[in-house]
Structures are given as structure tokens and as C-alpha cells.
PDB file of C-alpha atoms in Angstrom:
ATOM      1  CA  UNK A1494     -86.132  86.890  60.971  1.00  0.00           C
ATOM      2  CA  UNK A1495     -84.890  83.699  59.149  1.00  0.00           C
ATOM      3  CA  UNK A1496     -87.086  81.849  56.734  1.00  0.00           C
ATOM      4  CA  UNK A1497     -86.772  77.855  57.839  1.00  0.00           C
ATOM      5  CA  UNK A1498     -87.273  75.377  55.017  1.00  0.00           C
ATOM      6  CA  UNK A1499     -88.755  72.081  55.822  1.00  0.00           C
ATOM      7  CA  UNK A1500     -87.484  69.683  53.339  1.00  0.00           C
ATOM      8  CA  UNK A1501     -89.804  66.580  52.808  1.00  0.00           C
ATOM      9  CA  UNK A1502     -88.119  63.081  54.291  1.00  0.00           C
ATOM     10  CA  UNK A1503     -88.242  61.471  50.530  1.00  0.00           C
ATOM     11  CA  UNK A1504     -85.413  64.407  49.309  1.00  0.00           C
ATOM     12  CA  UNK A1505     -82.942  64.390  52.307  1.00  0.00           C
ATOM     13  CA  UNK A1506     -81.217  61.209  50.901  1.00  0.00           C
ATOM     14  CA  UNK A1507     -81.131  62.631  47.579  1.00  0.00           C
ATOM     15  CA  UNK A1508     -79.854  65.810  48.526  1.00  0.00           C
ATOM     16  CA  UNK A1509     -77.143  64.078  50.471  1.00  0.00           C
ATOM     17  CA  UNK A1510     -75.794  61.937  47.864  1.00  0.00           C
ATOM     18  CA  UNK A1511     -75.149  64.854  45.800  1.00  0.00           C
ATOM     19  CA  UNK A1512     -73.328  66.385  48.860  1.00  0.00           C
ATOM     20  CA  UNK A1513     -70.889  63.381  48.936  1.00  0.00           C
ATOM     21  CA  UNK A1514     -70.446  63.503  45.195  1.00  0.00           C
ATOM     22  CA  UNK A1515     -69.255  67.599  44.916  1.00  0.00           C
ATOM     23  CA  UNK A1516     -67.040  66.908  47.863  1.00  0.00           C
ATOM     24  CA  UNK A1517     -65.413  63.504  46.596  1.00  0.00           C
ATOM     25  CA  UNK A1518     -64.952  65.924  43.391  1.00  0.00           C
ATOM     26  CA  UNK A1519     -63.242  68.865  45.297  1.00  0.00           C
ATOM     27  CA  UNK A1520     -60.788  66.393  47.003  1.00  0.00           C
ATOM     28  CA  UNK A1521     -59.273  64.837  43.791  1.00  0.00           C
ATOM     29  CA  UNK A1522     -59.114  68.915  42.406  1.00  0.00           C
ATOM     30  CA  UNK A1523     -57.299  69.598  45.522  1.00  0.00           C
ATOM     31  CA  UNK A1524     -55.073  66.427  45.553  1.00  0.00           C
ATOM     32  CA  UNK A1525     -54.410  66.971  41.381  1.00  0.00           C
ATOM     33  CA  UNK A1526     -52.968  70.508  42.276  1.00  0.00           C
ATOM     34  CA  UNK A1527     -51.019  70.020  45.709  1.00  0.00           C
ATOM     35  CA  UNK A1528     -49.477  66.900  43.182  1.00  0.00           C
ATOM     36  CA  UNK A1529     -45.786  68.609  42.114  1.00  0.00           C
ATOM     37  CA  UNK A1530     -45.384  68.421  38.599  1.00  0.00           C
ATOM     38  CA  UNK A1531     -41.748  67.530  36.899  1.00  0.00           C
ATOM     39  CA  UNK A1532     -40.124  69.534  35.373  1.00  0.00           C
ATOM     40  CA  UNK A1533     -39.367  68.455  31.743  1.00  0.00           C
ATOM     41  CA  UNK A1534     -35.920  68.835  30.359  1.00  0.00           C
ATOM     42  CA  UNK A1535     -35.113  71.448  27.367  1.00  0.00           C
ATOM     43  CA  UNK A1536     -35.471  70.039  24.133  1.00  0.00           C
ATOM     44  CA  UNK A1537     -32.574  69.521  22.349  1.00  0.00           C
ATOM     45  CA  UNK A1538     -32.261  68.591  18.537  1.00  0.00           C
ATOM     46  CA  UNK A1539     -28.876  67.294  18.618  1.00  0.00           C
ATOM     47  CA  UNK A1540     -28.992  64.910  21.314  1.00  0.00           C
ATOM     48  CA  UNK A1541     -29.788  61.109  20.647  1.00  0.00           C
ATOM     49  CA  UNK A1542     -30.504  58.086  22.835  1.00  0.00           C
ATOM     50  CA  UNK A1543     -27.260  55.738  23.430  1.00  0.00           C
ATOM     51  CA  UNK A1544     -27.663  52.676  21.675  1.00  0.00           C
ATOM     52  CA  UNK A1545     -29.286  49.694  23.134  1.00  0.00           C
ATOM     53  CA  UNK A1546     -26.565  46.749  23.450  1.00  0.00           C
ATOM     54  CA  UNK A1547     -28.667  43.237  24.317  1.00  0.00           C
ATOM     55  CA  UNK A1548     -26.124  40.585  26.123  1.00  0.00           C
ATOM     56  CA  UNK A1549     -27.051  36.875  25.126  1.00  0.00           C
ATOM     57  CA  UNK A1550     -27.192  34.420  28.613  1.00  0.00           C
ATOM     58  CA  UNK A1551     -23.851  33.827  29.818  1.00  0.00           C
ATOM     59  CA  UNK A1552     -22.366  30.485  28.399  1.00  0.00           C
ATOM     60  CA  UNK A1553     -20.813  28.838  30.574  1.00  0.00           C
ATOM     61  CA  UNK A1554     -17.861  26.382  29.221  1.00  0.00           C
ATOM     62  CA  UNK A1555     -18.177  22.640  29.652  1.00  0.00           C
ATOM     63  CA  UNK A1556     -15.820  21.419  32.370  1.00  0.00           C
ATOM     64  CA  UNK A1557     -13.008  19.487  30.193  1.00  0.00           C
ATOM     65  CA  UNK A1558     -13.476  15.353  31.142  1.00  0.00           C
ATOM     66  CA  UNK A1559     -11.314  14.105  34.172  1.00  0.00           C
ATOM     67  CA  UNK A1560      -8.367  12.050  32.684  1.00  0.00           C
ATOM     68  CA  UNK A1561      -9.280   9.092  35.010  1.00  0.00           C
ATOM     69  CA  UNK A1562     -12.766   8.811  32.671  1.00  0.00           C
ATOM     70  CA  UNK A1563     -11.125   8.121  29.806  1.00  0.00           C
ATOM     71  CA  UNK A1564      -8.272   5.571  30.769  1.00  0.00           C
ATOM     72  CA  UNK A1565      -7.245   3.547  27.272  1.00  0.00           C
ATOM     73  CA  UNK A1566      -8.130   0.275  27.281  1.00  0.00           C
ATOM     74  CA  UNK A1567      -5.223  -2.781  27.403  1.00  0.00           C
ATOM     75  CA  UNK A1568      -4.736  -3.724  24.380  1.00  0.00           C
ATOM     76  CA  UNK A1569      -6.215  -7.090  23.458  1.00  0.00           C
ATOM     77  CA  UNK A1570      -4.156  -9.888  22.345  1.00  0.00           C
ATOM     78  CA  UNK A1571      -5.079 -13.040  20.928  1.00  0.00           C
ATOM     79  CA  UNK A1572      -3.858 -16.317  22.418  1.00  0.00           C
ATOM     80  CA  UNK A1573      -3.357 -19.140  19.422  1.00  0.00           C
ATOM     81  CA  UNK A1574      -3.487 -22.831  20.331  1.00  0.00           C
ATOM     82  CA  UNK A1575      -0.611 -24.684  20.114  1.00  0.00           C
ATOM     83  CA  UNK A1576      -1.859 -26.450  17.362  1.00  0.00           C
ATOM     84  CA  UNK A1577      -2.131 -23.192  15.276  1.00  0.00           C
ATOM     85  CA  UNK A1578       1.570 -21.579  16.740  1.00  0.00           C
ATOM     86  CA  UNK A1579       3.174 -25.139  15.322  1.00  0.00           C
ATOM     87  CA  UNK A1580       1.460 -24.397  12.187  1.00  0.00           C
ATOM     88  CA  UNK A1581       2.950 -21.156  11.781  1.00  0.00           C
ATOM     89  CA  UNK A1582       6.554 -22.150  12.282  1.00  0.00           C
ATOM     90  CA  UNK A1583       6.236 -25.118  10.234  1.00  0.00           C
ATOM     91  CA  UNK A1584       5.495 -22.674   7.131  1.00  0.00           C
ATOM     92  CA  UNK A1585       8.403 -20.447   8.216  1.00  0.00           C
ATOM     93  CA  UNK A1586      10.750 -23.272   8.379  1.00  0.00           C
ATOM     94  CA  UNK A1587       9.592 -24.469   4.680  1.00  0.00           C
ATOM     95  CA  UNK A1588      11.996 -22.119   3.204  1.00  0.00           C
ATOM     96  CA  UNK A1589      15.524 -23.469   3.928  1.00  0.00           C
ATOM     97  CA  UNK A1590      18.416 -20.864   5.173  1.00  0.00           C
ATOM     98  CA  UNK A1591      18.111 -18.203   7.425  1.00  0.00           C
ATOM     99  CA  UNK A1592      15.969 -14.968   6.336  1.00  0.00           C
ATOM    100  CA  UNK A1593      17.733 -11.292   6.629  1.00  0.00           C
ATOM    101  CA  UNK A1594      20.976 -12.976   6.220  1.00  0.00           C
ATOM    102  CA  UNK A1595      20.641 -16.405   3.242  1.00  0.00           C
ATOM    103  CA  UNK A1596      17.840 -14.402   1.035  1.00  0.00           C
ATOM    104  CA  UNK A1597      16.388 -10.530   1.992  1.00  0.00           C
ATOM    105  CA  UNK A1598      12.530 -10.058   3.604  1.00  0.00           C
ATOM    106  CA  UNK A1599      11.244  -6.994   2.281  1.00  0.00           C
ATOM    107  CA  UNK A1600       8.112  -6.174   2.817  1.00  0.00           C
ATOM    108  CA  UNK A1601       7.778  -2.811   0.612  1.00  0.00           C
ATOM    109  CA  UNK A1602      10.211  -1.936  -2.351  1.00  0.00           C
ATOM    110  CA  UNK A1603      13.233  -0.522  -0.740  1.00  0.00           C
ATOM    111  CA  UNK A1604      15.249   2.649  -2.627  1.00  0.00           C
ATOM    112  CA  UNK A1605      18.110   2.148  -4.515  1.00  0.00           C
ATOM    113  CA  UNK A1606      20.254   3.787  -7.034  1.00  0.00           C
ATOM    114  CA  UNK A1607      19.085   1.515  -9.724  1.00  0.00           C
ATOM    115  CA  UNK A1608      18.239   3.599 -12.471  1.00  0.00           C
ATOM    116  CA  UNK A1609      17.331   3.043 -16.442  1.00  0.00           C
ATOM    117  CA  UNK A1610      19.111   5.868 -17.798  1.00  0.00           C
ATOM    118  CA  UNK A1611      22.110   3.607 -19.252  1.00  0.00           C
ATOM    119  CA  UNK A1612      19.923   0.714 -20.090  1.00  0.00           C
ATOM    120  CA  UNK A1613      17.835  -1.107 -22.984  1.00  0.00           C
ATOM    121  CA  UNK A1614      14.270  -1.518 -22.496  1.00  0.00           C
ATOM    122  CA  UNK A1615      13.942  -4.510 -20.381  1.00  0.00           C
ATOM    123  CA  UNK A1616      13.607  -6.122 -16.797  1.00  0.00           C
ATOM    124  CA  UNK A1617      16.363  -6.497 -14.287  1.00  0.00           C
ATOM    125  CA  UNK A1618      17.552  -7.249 -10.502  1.00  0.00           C
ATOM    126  CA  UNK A1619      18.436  -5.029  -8.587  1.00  0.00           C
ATOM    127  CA  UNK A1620      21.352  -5.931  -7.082  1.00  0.00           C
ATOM    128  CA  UNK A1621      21.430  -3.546  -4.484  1.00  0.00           C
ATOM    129  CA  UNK A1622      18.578  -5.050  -2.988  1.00  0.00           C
ATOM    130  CA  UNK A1623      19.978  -8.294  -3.013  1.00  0.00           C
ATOM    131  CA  UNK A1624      17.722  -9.525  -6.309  1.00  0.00           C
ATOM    132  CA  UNK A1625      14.612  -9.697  -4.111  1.00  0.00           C
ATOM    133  CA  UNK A1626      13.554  -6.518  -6.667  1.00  0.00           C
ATOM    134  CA  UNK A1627      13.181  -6.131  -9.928  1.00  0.00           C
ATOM    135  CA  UNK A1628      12.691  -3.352 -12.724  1.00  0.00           C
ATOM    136  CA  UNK A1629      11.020  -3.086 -16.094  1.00  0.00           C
ATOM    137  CA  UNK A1630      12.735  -0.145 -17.985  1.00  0.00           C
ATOM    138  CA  UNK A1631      10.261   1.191 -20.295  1.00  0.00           C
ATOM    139  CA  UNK A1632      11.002   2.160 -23.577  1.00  0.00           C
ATOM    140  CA  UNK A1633      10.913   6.003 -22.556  1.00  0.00           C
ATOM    141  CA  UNK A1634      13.628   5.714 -20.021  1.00  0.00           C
ATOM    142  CA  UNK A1635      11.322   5.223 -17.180  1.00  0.00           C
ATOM    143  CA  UNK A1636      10.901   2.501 -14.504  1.00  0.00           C
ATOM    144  CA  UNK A1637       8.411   0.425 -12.952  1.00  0.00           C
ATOM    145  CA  UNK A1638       9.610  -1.539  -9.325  1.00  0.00           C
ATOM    146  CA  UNK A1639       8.427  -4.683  -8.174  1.00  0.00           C
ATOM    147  CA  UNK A1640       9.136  -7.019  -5.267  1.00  0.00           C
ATOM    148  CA  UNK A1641       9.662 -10.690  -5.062  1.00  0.00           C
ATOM    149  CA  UNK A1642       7.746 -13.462  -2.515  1.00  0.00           C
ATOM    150  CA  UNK A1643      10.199 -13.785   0.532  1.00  0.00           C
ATOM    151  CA  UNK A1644      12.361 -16.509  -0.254  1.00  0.00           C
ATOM    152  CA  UNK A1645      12.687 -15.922  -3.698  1.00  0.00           C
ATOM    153  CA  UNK A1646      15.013 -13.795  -5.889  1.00  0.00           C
ATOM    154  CA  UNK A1647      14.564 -12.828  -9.086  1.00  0.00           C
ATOM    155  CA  UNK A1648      16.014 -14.508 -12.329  1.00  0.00           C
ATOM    156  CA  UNK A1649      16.743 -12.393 -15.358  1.00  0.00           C
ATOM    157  CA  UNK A1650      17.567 -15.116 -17.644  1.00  0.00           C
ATOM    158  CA  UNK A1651      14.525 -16.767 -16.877  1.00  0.00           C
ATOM    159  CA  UNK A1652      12.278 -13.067 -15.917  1.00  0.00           C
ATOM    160  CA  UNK A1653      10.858 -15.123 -13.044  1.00  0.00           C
ATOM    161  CA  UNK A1654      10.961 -15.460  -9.161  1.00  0.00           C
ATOM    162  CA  UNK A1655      13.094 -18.415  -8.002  1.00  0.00           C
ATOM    163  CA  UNK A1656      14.214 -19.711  -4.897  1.00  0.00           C
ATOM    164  CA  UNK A1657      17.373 -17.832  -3.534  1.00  0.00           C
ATOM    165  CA  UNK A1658      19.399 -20.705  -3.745  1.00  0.00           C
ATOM    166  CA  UNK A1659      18.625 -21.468  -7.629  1.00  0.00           C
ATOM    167  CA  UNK A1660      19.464 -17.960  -8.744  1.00  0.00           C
ATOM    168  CA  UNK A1661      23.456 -15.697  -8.630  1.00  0.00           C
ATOM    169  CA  UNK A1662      22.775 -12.656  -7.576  1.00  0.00           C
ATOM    170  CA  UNK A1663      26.475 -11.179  -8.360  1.00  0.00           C
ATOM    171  CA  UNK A1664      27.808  -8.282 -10.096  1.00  0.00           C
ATOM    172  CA  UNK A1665      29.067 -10.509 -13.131  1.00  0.00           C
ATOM    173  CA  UNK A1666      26.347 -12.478 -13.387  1.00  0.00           C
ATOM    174  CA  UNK A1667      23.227 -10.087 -13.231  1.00  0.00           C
ATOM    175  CA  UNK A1668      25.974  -8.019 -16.408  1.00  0.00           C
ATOM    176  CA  UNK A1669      25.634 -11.524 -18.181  1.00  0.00           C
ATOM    177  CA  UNK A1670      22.008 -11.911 -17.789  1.00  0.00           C
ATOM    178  CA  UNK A1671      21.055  -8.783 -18.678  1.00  0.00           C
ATOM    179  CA  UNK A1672      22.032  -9.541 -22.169  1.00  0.00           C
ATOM    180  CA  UNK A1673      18.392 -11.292 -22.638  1.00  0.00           C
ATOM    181  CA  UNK A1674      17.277  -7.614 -22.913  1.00  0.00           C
ATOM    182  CA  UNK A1675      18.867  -7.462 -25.979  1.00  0.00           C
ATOM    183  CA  UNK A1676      16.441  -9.330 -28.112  1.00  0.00           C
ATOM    184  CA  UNK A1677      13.166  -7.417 -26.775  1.00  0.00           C
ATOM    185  CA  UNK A1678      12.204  -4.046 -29.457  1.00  0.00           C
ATOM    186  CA  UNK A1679      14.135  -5.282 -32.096  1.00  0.00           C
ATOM    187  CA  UNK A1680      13.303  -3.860 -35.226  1.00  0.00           C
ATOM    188  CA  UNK A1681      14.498  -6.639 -38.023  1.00  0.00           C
ATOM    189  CA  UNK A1682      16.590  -5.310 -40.588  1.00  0.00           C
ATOM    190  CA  UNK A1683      14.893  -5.257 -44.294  1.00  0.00           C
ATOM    191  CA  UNK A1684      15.231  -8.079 -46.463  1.00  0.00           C
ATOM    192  CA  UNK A1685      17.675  -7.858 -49.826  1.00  0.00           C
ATOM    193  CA  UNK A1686      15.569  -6.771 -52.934  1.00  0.00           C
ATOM    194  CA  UNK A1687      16.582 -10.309 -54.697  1.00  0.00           C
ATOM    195  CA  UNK A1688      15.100 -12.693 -51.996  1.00  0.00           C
ATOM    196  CA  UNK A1689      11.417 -10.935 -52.624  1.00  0.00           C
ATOM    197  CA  UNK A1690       9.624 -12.359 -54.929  1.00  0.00           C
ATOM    198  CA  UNK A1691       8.479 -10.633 -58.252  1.00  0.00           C
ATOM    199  CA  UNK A1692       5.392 -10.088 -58.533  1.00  0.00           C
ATOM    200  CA  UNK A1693       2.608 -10.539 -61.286  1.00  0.00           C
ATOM    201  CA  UNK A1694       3.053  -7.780 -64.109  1.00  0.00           C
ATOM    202  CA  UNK A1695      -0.005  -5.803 -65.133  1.00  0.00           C
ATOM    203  CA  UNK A1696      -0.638  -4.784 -68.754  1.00  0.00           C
ATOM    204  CA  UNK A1697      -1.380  -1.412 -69.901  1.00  0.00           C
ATOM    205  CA  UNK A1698      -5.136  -2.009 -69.317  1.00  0.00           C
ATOM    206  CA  UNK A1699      -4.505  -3.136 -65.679  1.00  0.00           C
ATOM    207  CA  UNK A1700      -5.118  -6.786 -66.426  1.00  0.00           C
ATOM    208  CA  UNK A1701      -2.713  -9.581 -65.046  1.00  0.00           C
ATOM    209  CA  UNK A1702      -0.839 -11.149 -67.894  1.00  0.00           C
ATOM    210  CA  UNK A1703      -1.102 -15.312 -66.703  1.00  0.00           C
ATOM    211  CA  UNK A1704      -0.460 -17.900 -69.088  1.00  0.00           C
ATOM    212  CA  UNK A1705      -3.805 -20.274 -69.134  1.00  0.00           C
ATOM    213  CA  UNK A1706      -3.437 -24.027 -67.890  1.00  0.00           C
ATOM    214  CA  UNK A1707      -3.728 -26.294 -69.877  1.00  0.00           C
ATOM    215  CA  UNK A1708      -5.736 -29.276 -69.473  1.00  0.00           C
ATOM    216  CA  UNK A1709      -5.361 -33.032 -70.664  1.00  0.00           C
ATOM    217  CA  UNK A1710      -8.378 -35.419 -70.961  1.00  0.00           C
ATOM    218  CA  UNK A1711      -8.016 -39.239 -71.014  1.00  0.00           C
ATOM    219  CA  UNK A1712      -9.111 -41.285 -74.196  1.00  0.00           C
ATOM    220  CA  UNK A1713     -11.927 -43.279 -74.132  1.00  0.00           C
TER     221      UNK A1713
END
């Protein structure tokens, strides 16, 4: 015959909680074991990660400009009054003849064959460029070029810049001009011994040997 317990009513909700709480417990034992485990991989000592390789954000390159953006501007010119254009020719036509053919233009030193191997220290034309340039030969052989104003030529009688039409610019006569070179780094020859004159003798104790003045005073 079975022995009945009569539980007061103040312990059946205790006894009930700890019901739910060993049964909650056996669930997650039961779930944690029905879980499959992995399987881990054999160790092995000689095998090591791959590197890591980090790719920056793709650049993207800039789309090169359209050539109808950049279209070069006209160029600009400037208009000149009349006034100003009459101006201008009036200083062109101040120099008489025709330039490129009566006197040369150059604007930069042309090159020549001119050279100051064969001659003195001194300035010359150049005839090859029509006398509108001239040299200095320096005393070491070399050269220094230099141009003349348009409309002038240059003068080596004279070593000046004249007007084309005051100045020959032939062969002869830049041979017989370039004689003036001749009297530049002259060294003058030493005078002759008798047109020195002597000068005062010394004594054996270093004193000048003079003969005293003499001196008159009136009668009074």
C-alpha cells in the first residue's frame, strides 16, 4: 500500500521551478552532445600560412581632355592708327637707298671667315659682311664681333659707324685702312745714350757735389 504525500500549497511553486530549471539543463547537455564536432586537421610543423597581399582601391585614369576644350586662341593683332603707321615709314625712309641691297640689315652678327690669325692687334670690317661688322683682334690672337646700326657701315680709318654712303667698303680699301692698326701696341724704341742727360755725380760719402750760387746785393 502506497504512502501519499501531501505537499503544502506554499512549496508546489517552488518545487516546480526547480523542475523547469534541471530540465532546461538536460536539454542544452543533450543539444551540446548531438552538436558534431570538427574534426581538426594534423598538425604540421612545416607548413605556413600564404602571405597576405592587400590591393590599394582601383585608380581609375583621368579621361584625357576633348581637343574641342582646348581650341588655341586667334592670335591677337594690334591695329595702329594711321597717324602712328605714317610715323613708322617716315623713320624707315630717313635712311636714303634701299636696305638688303644699298647697305646690309643684320639683325645678329652673321659668320664669316674673318679671322685674326694673320693680323695686328686692332679693329677691322669685315668685308664679308658687307662692313656692317666689325672685329677687335686682341692681342692674344683672339676676336671680339660687333654689329653696326642699320644704315651704317663701319669706318676703320675713323673706328666709327658711318653712313653707308660715307664709307668704301672694298677689298683695296679696307687693305689701306687697316694700316691705322699699325700704330696701336707700339713699344717705342730706346733713346741713344747721348740724348739723356747726365746726371748729378755723388761723392764718395753719397753727397751731391753742386757748386753754391752765388748771390749779389745792391749798394746802398
Amino acid at each position: 500500500m502506497g504512502v501519499l504525500v501531501v505537499l503544502p500549497v506554499t512549496a508546489q511553486p517552488q518545487v516546480t521551478a526547480r523542475i523547469m530549471r534541471v530540465f532546461i539543463l538536460l536539454c542544452v547537455v543533450v543539444a551540446s552532445l548531438a552538436w558534431p564536432n570538427p574534426q581538426k586537421e594534423p598538425y604540421d610543423p612545416l607548413y605556413r600560412e600564404p602571405p597576405q597581399y592587400y590591393q590599394d582601391d582601383p585608380r581609375y585614369p583621368v579621361p584625357a581632355p576633348k581637343p574641342e576644350q582646348y581650341r588655341p586662341q586667334p592670335p591677337k593683332y594690334q591695329k595702329y592708327s594711321a597717324e602712328e603707321e605714317d610715323e613708322d615709314y617716315d623713320h624707315v625712309n630717313t635712311i636714303p637707298g634701299e636696305p638688303g641691297r644699298d647697305y646690309p640689315v643684320f639683325s645678329i652678327v652673321p659668320s664669316t671667315s674673318f679671322s685674326c690669325s694673320d693680323k695686328l692687334p686692332g679693329f677691322y670690317a669685315d668685308g664679308e659682311a658687307n662692313c656692317q661688322v666689325w672685329h677687335y683682334c686682341k692681342t692674344d690672337g683672339l676676336k671680339e664681333s660687333f654689329l653696326c646700326p642699320n644704315g651704317t657701315i663701319y669706318n676703320q680709318e675713323n673706328r666709327v659707324c658711318e653712313w653707308w654712303f660715307n664709307v668704301s667698303c672694298d677689298l683695296d680699301s679696307l687693305t689701306v685702312q687697316a694700316r691705322v692698326n699699325e700704330d696701336l701696341y707700339i713699344v717705342p724704341s730706346p733713346r741713344p745714350e747721348d740724348e739723356y742727360t747726365a746726371g748729378p755725380s755723388y761723392s764718395s760719402e753719397g753727397r751731391h757735389q753742386f757748386q753754391q750760387p752765388t748771390q749779389t746785393y745792391p749798394d746802398y
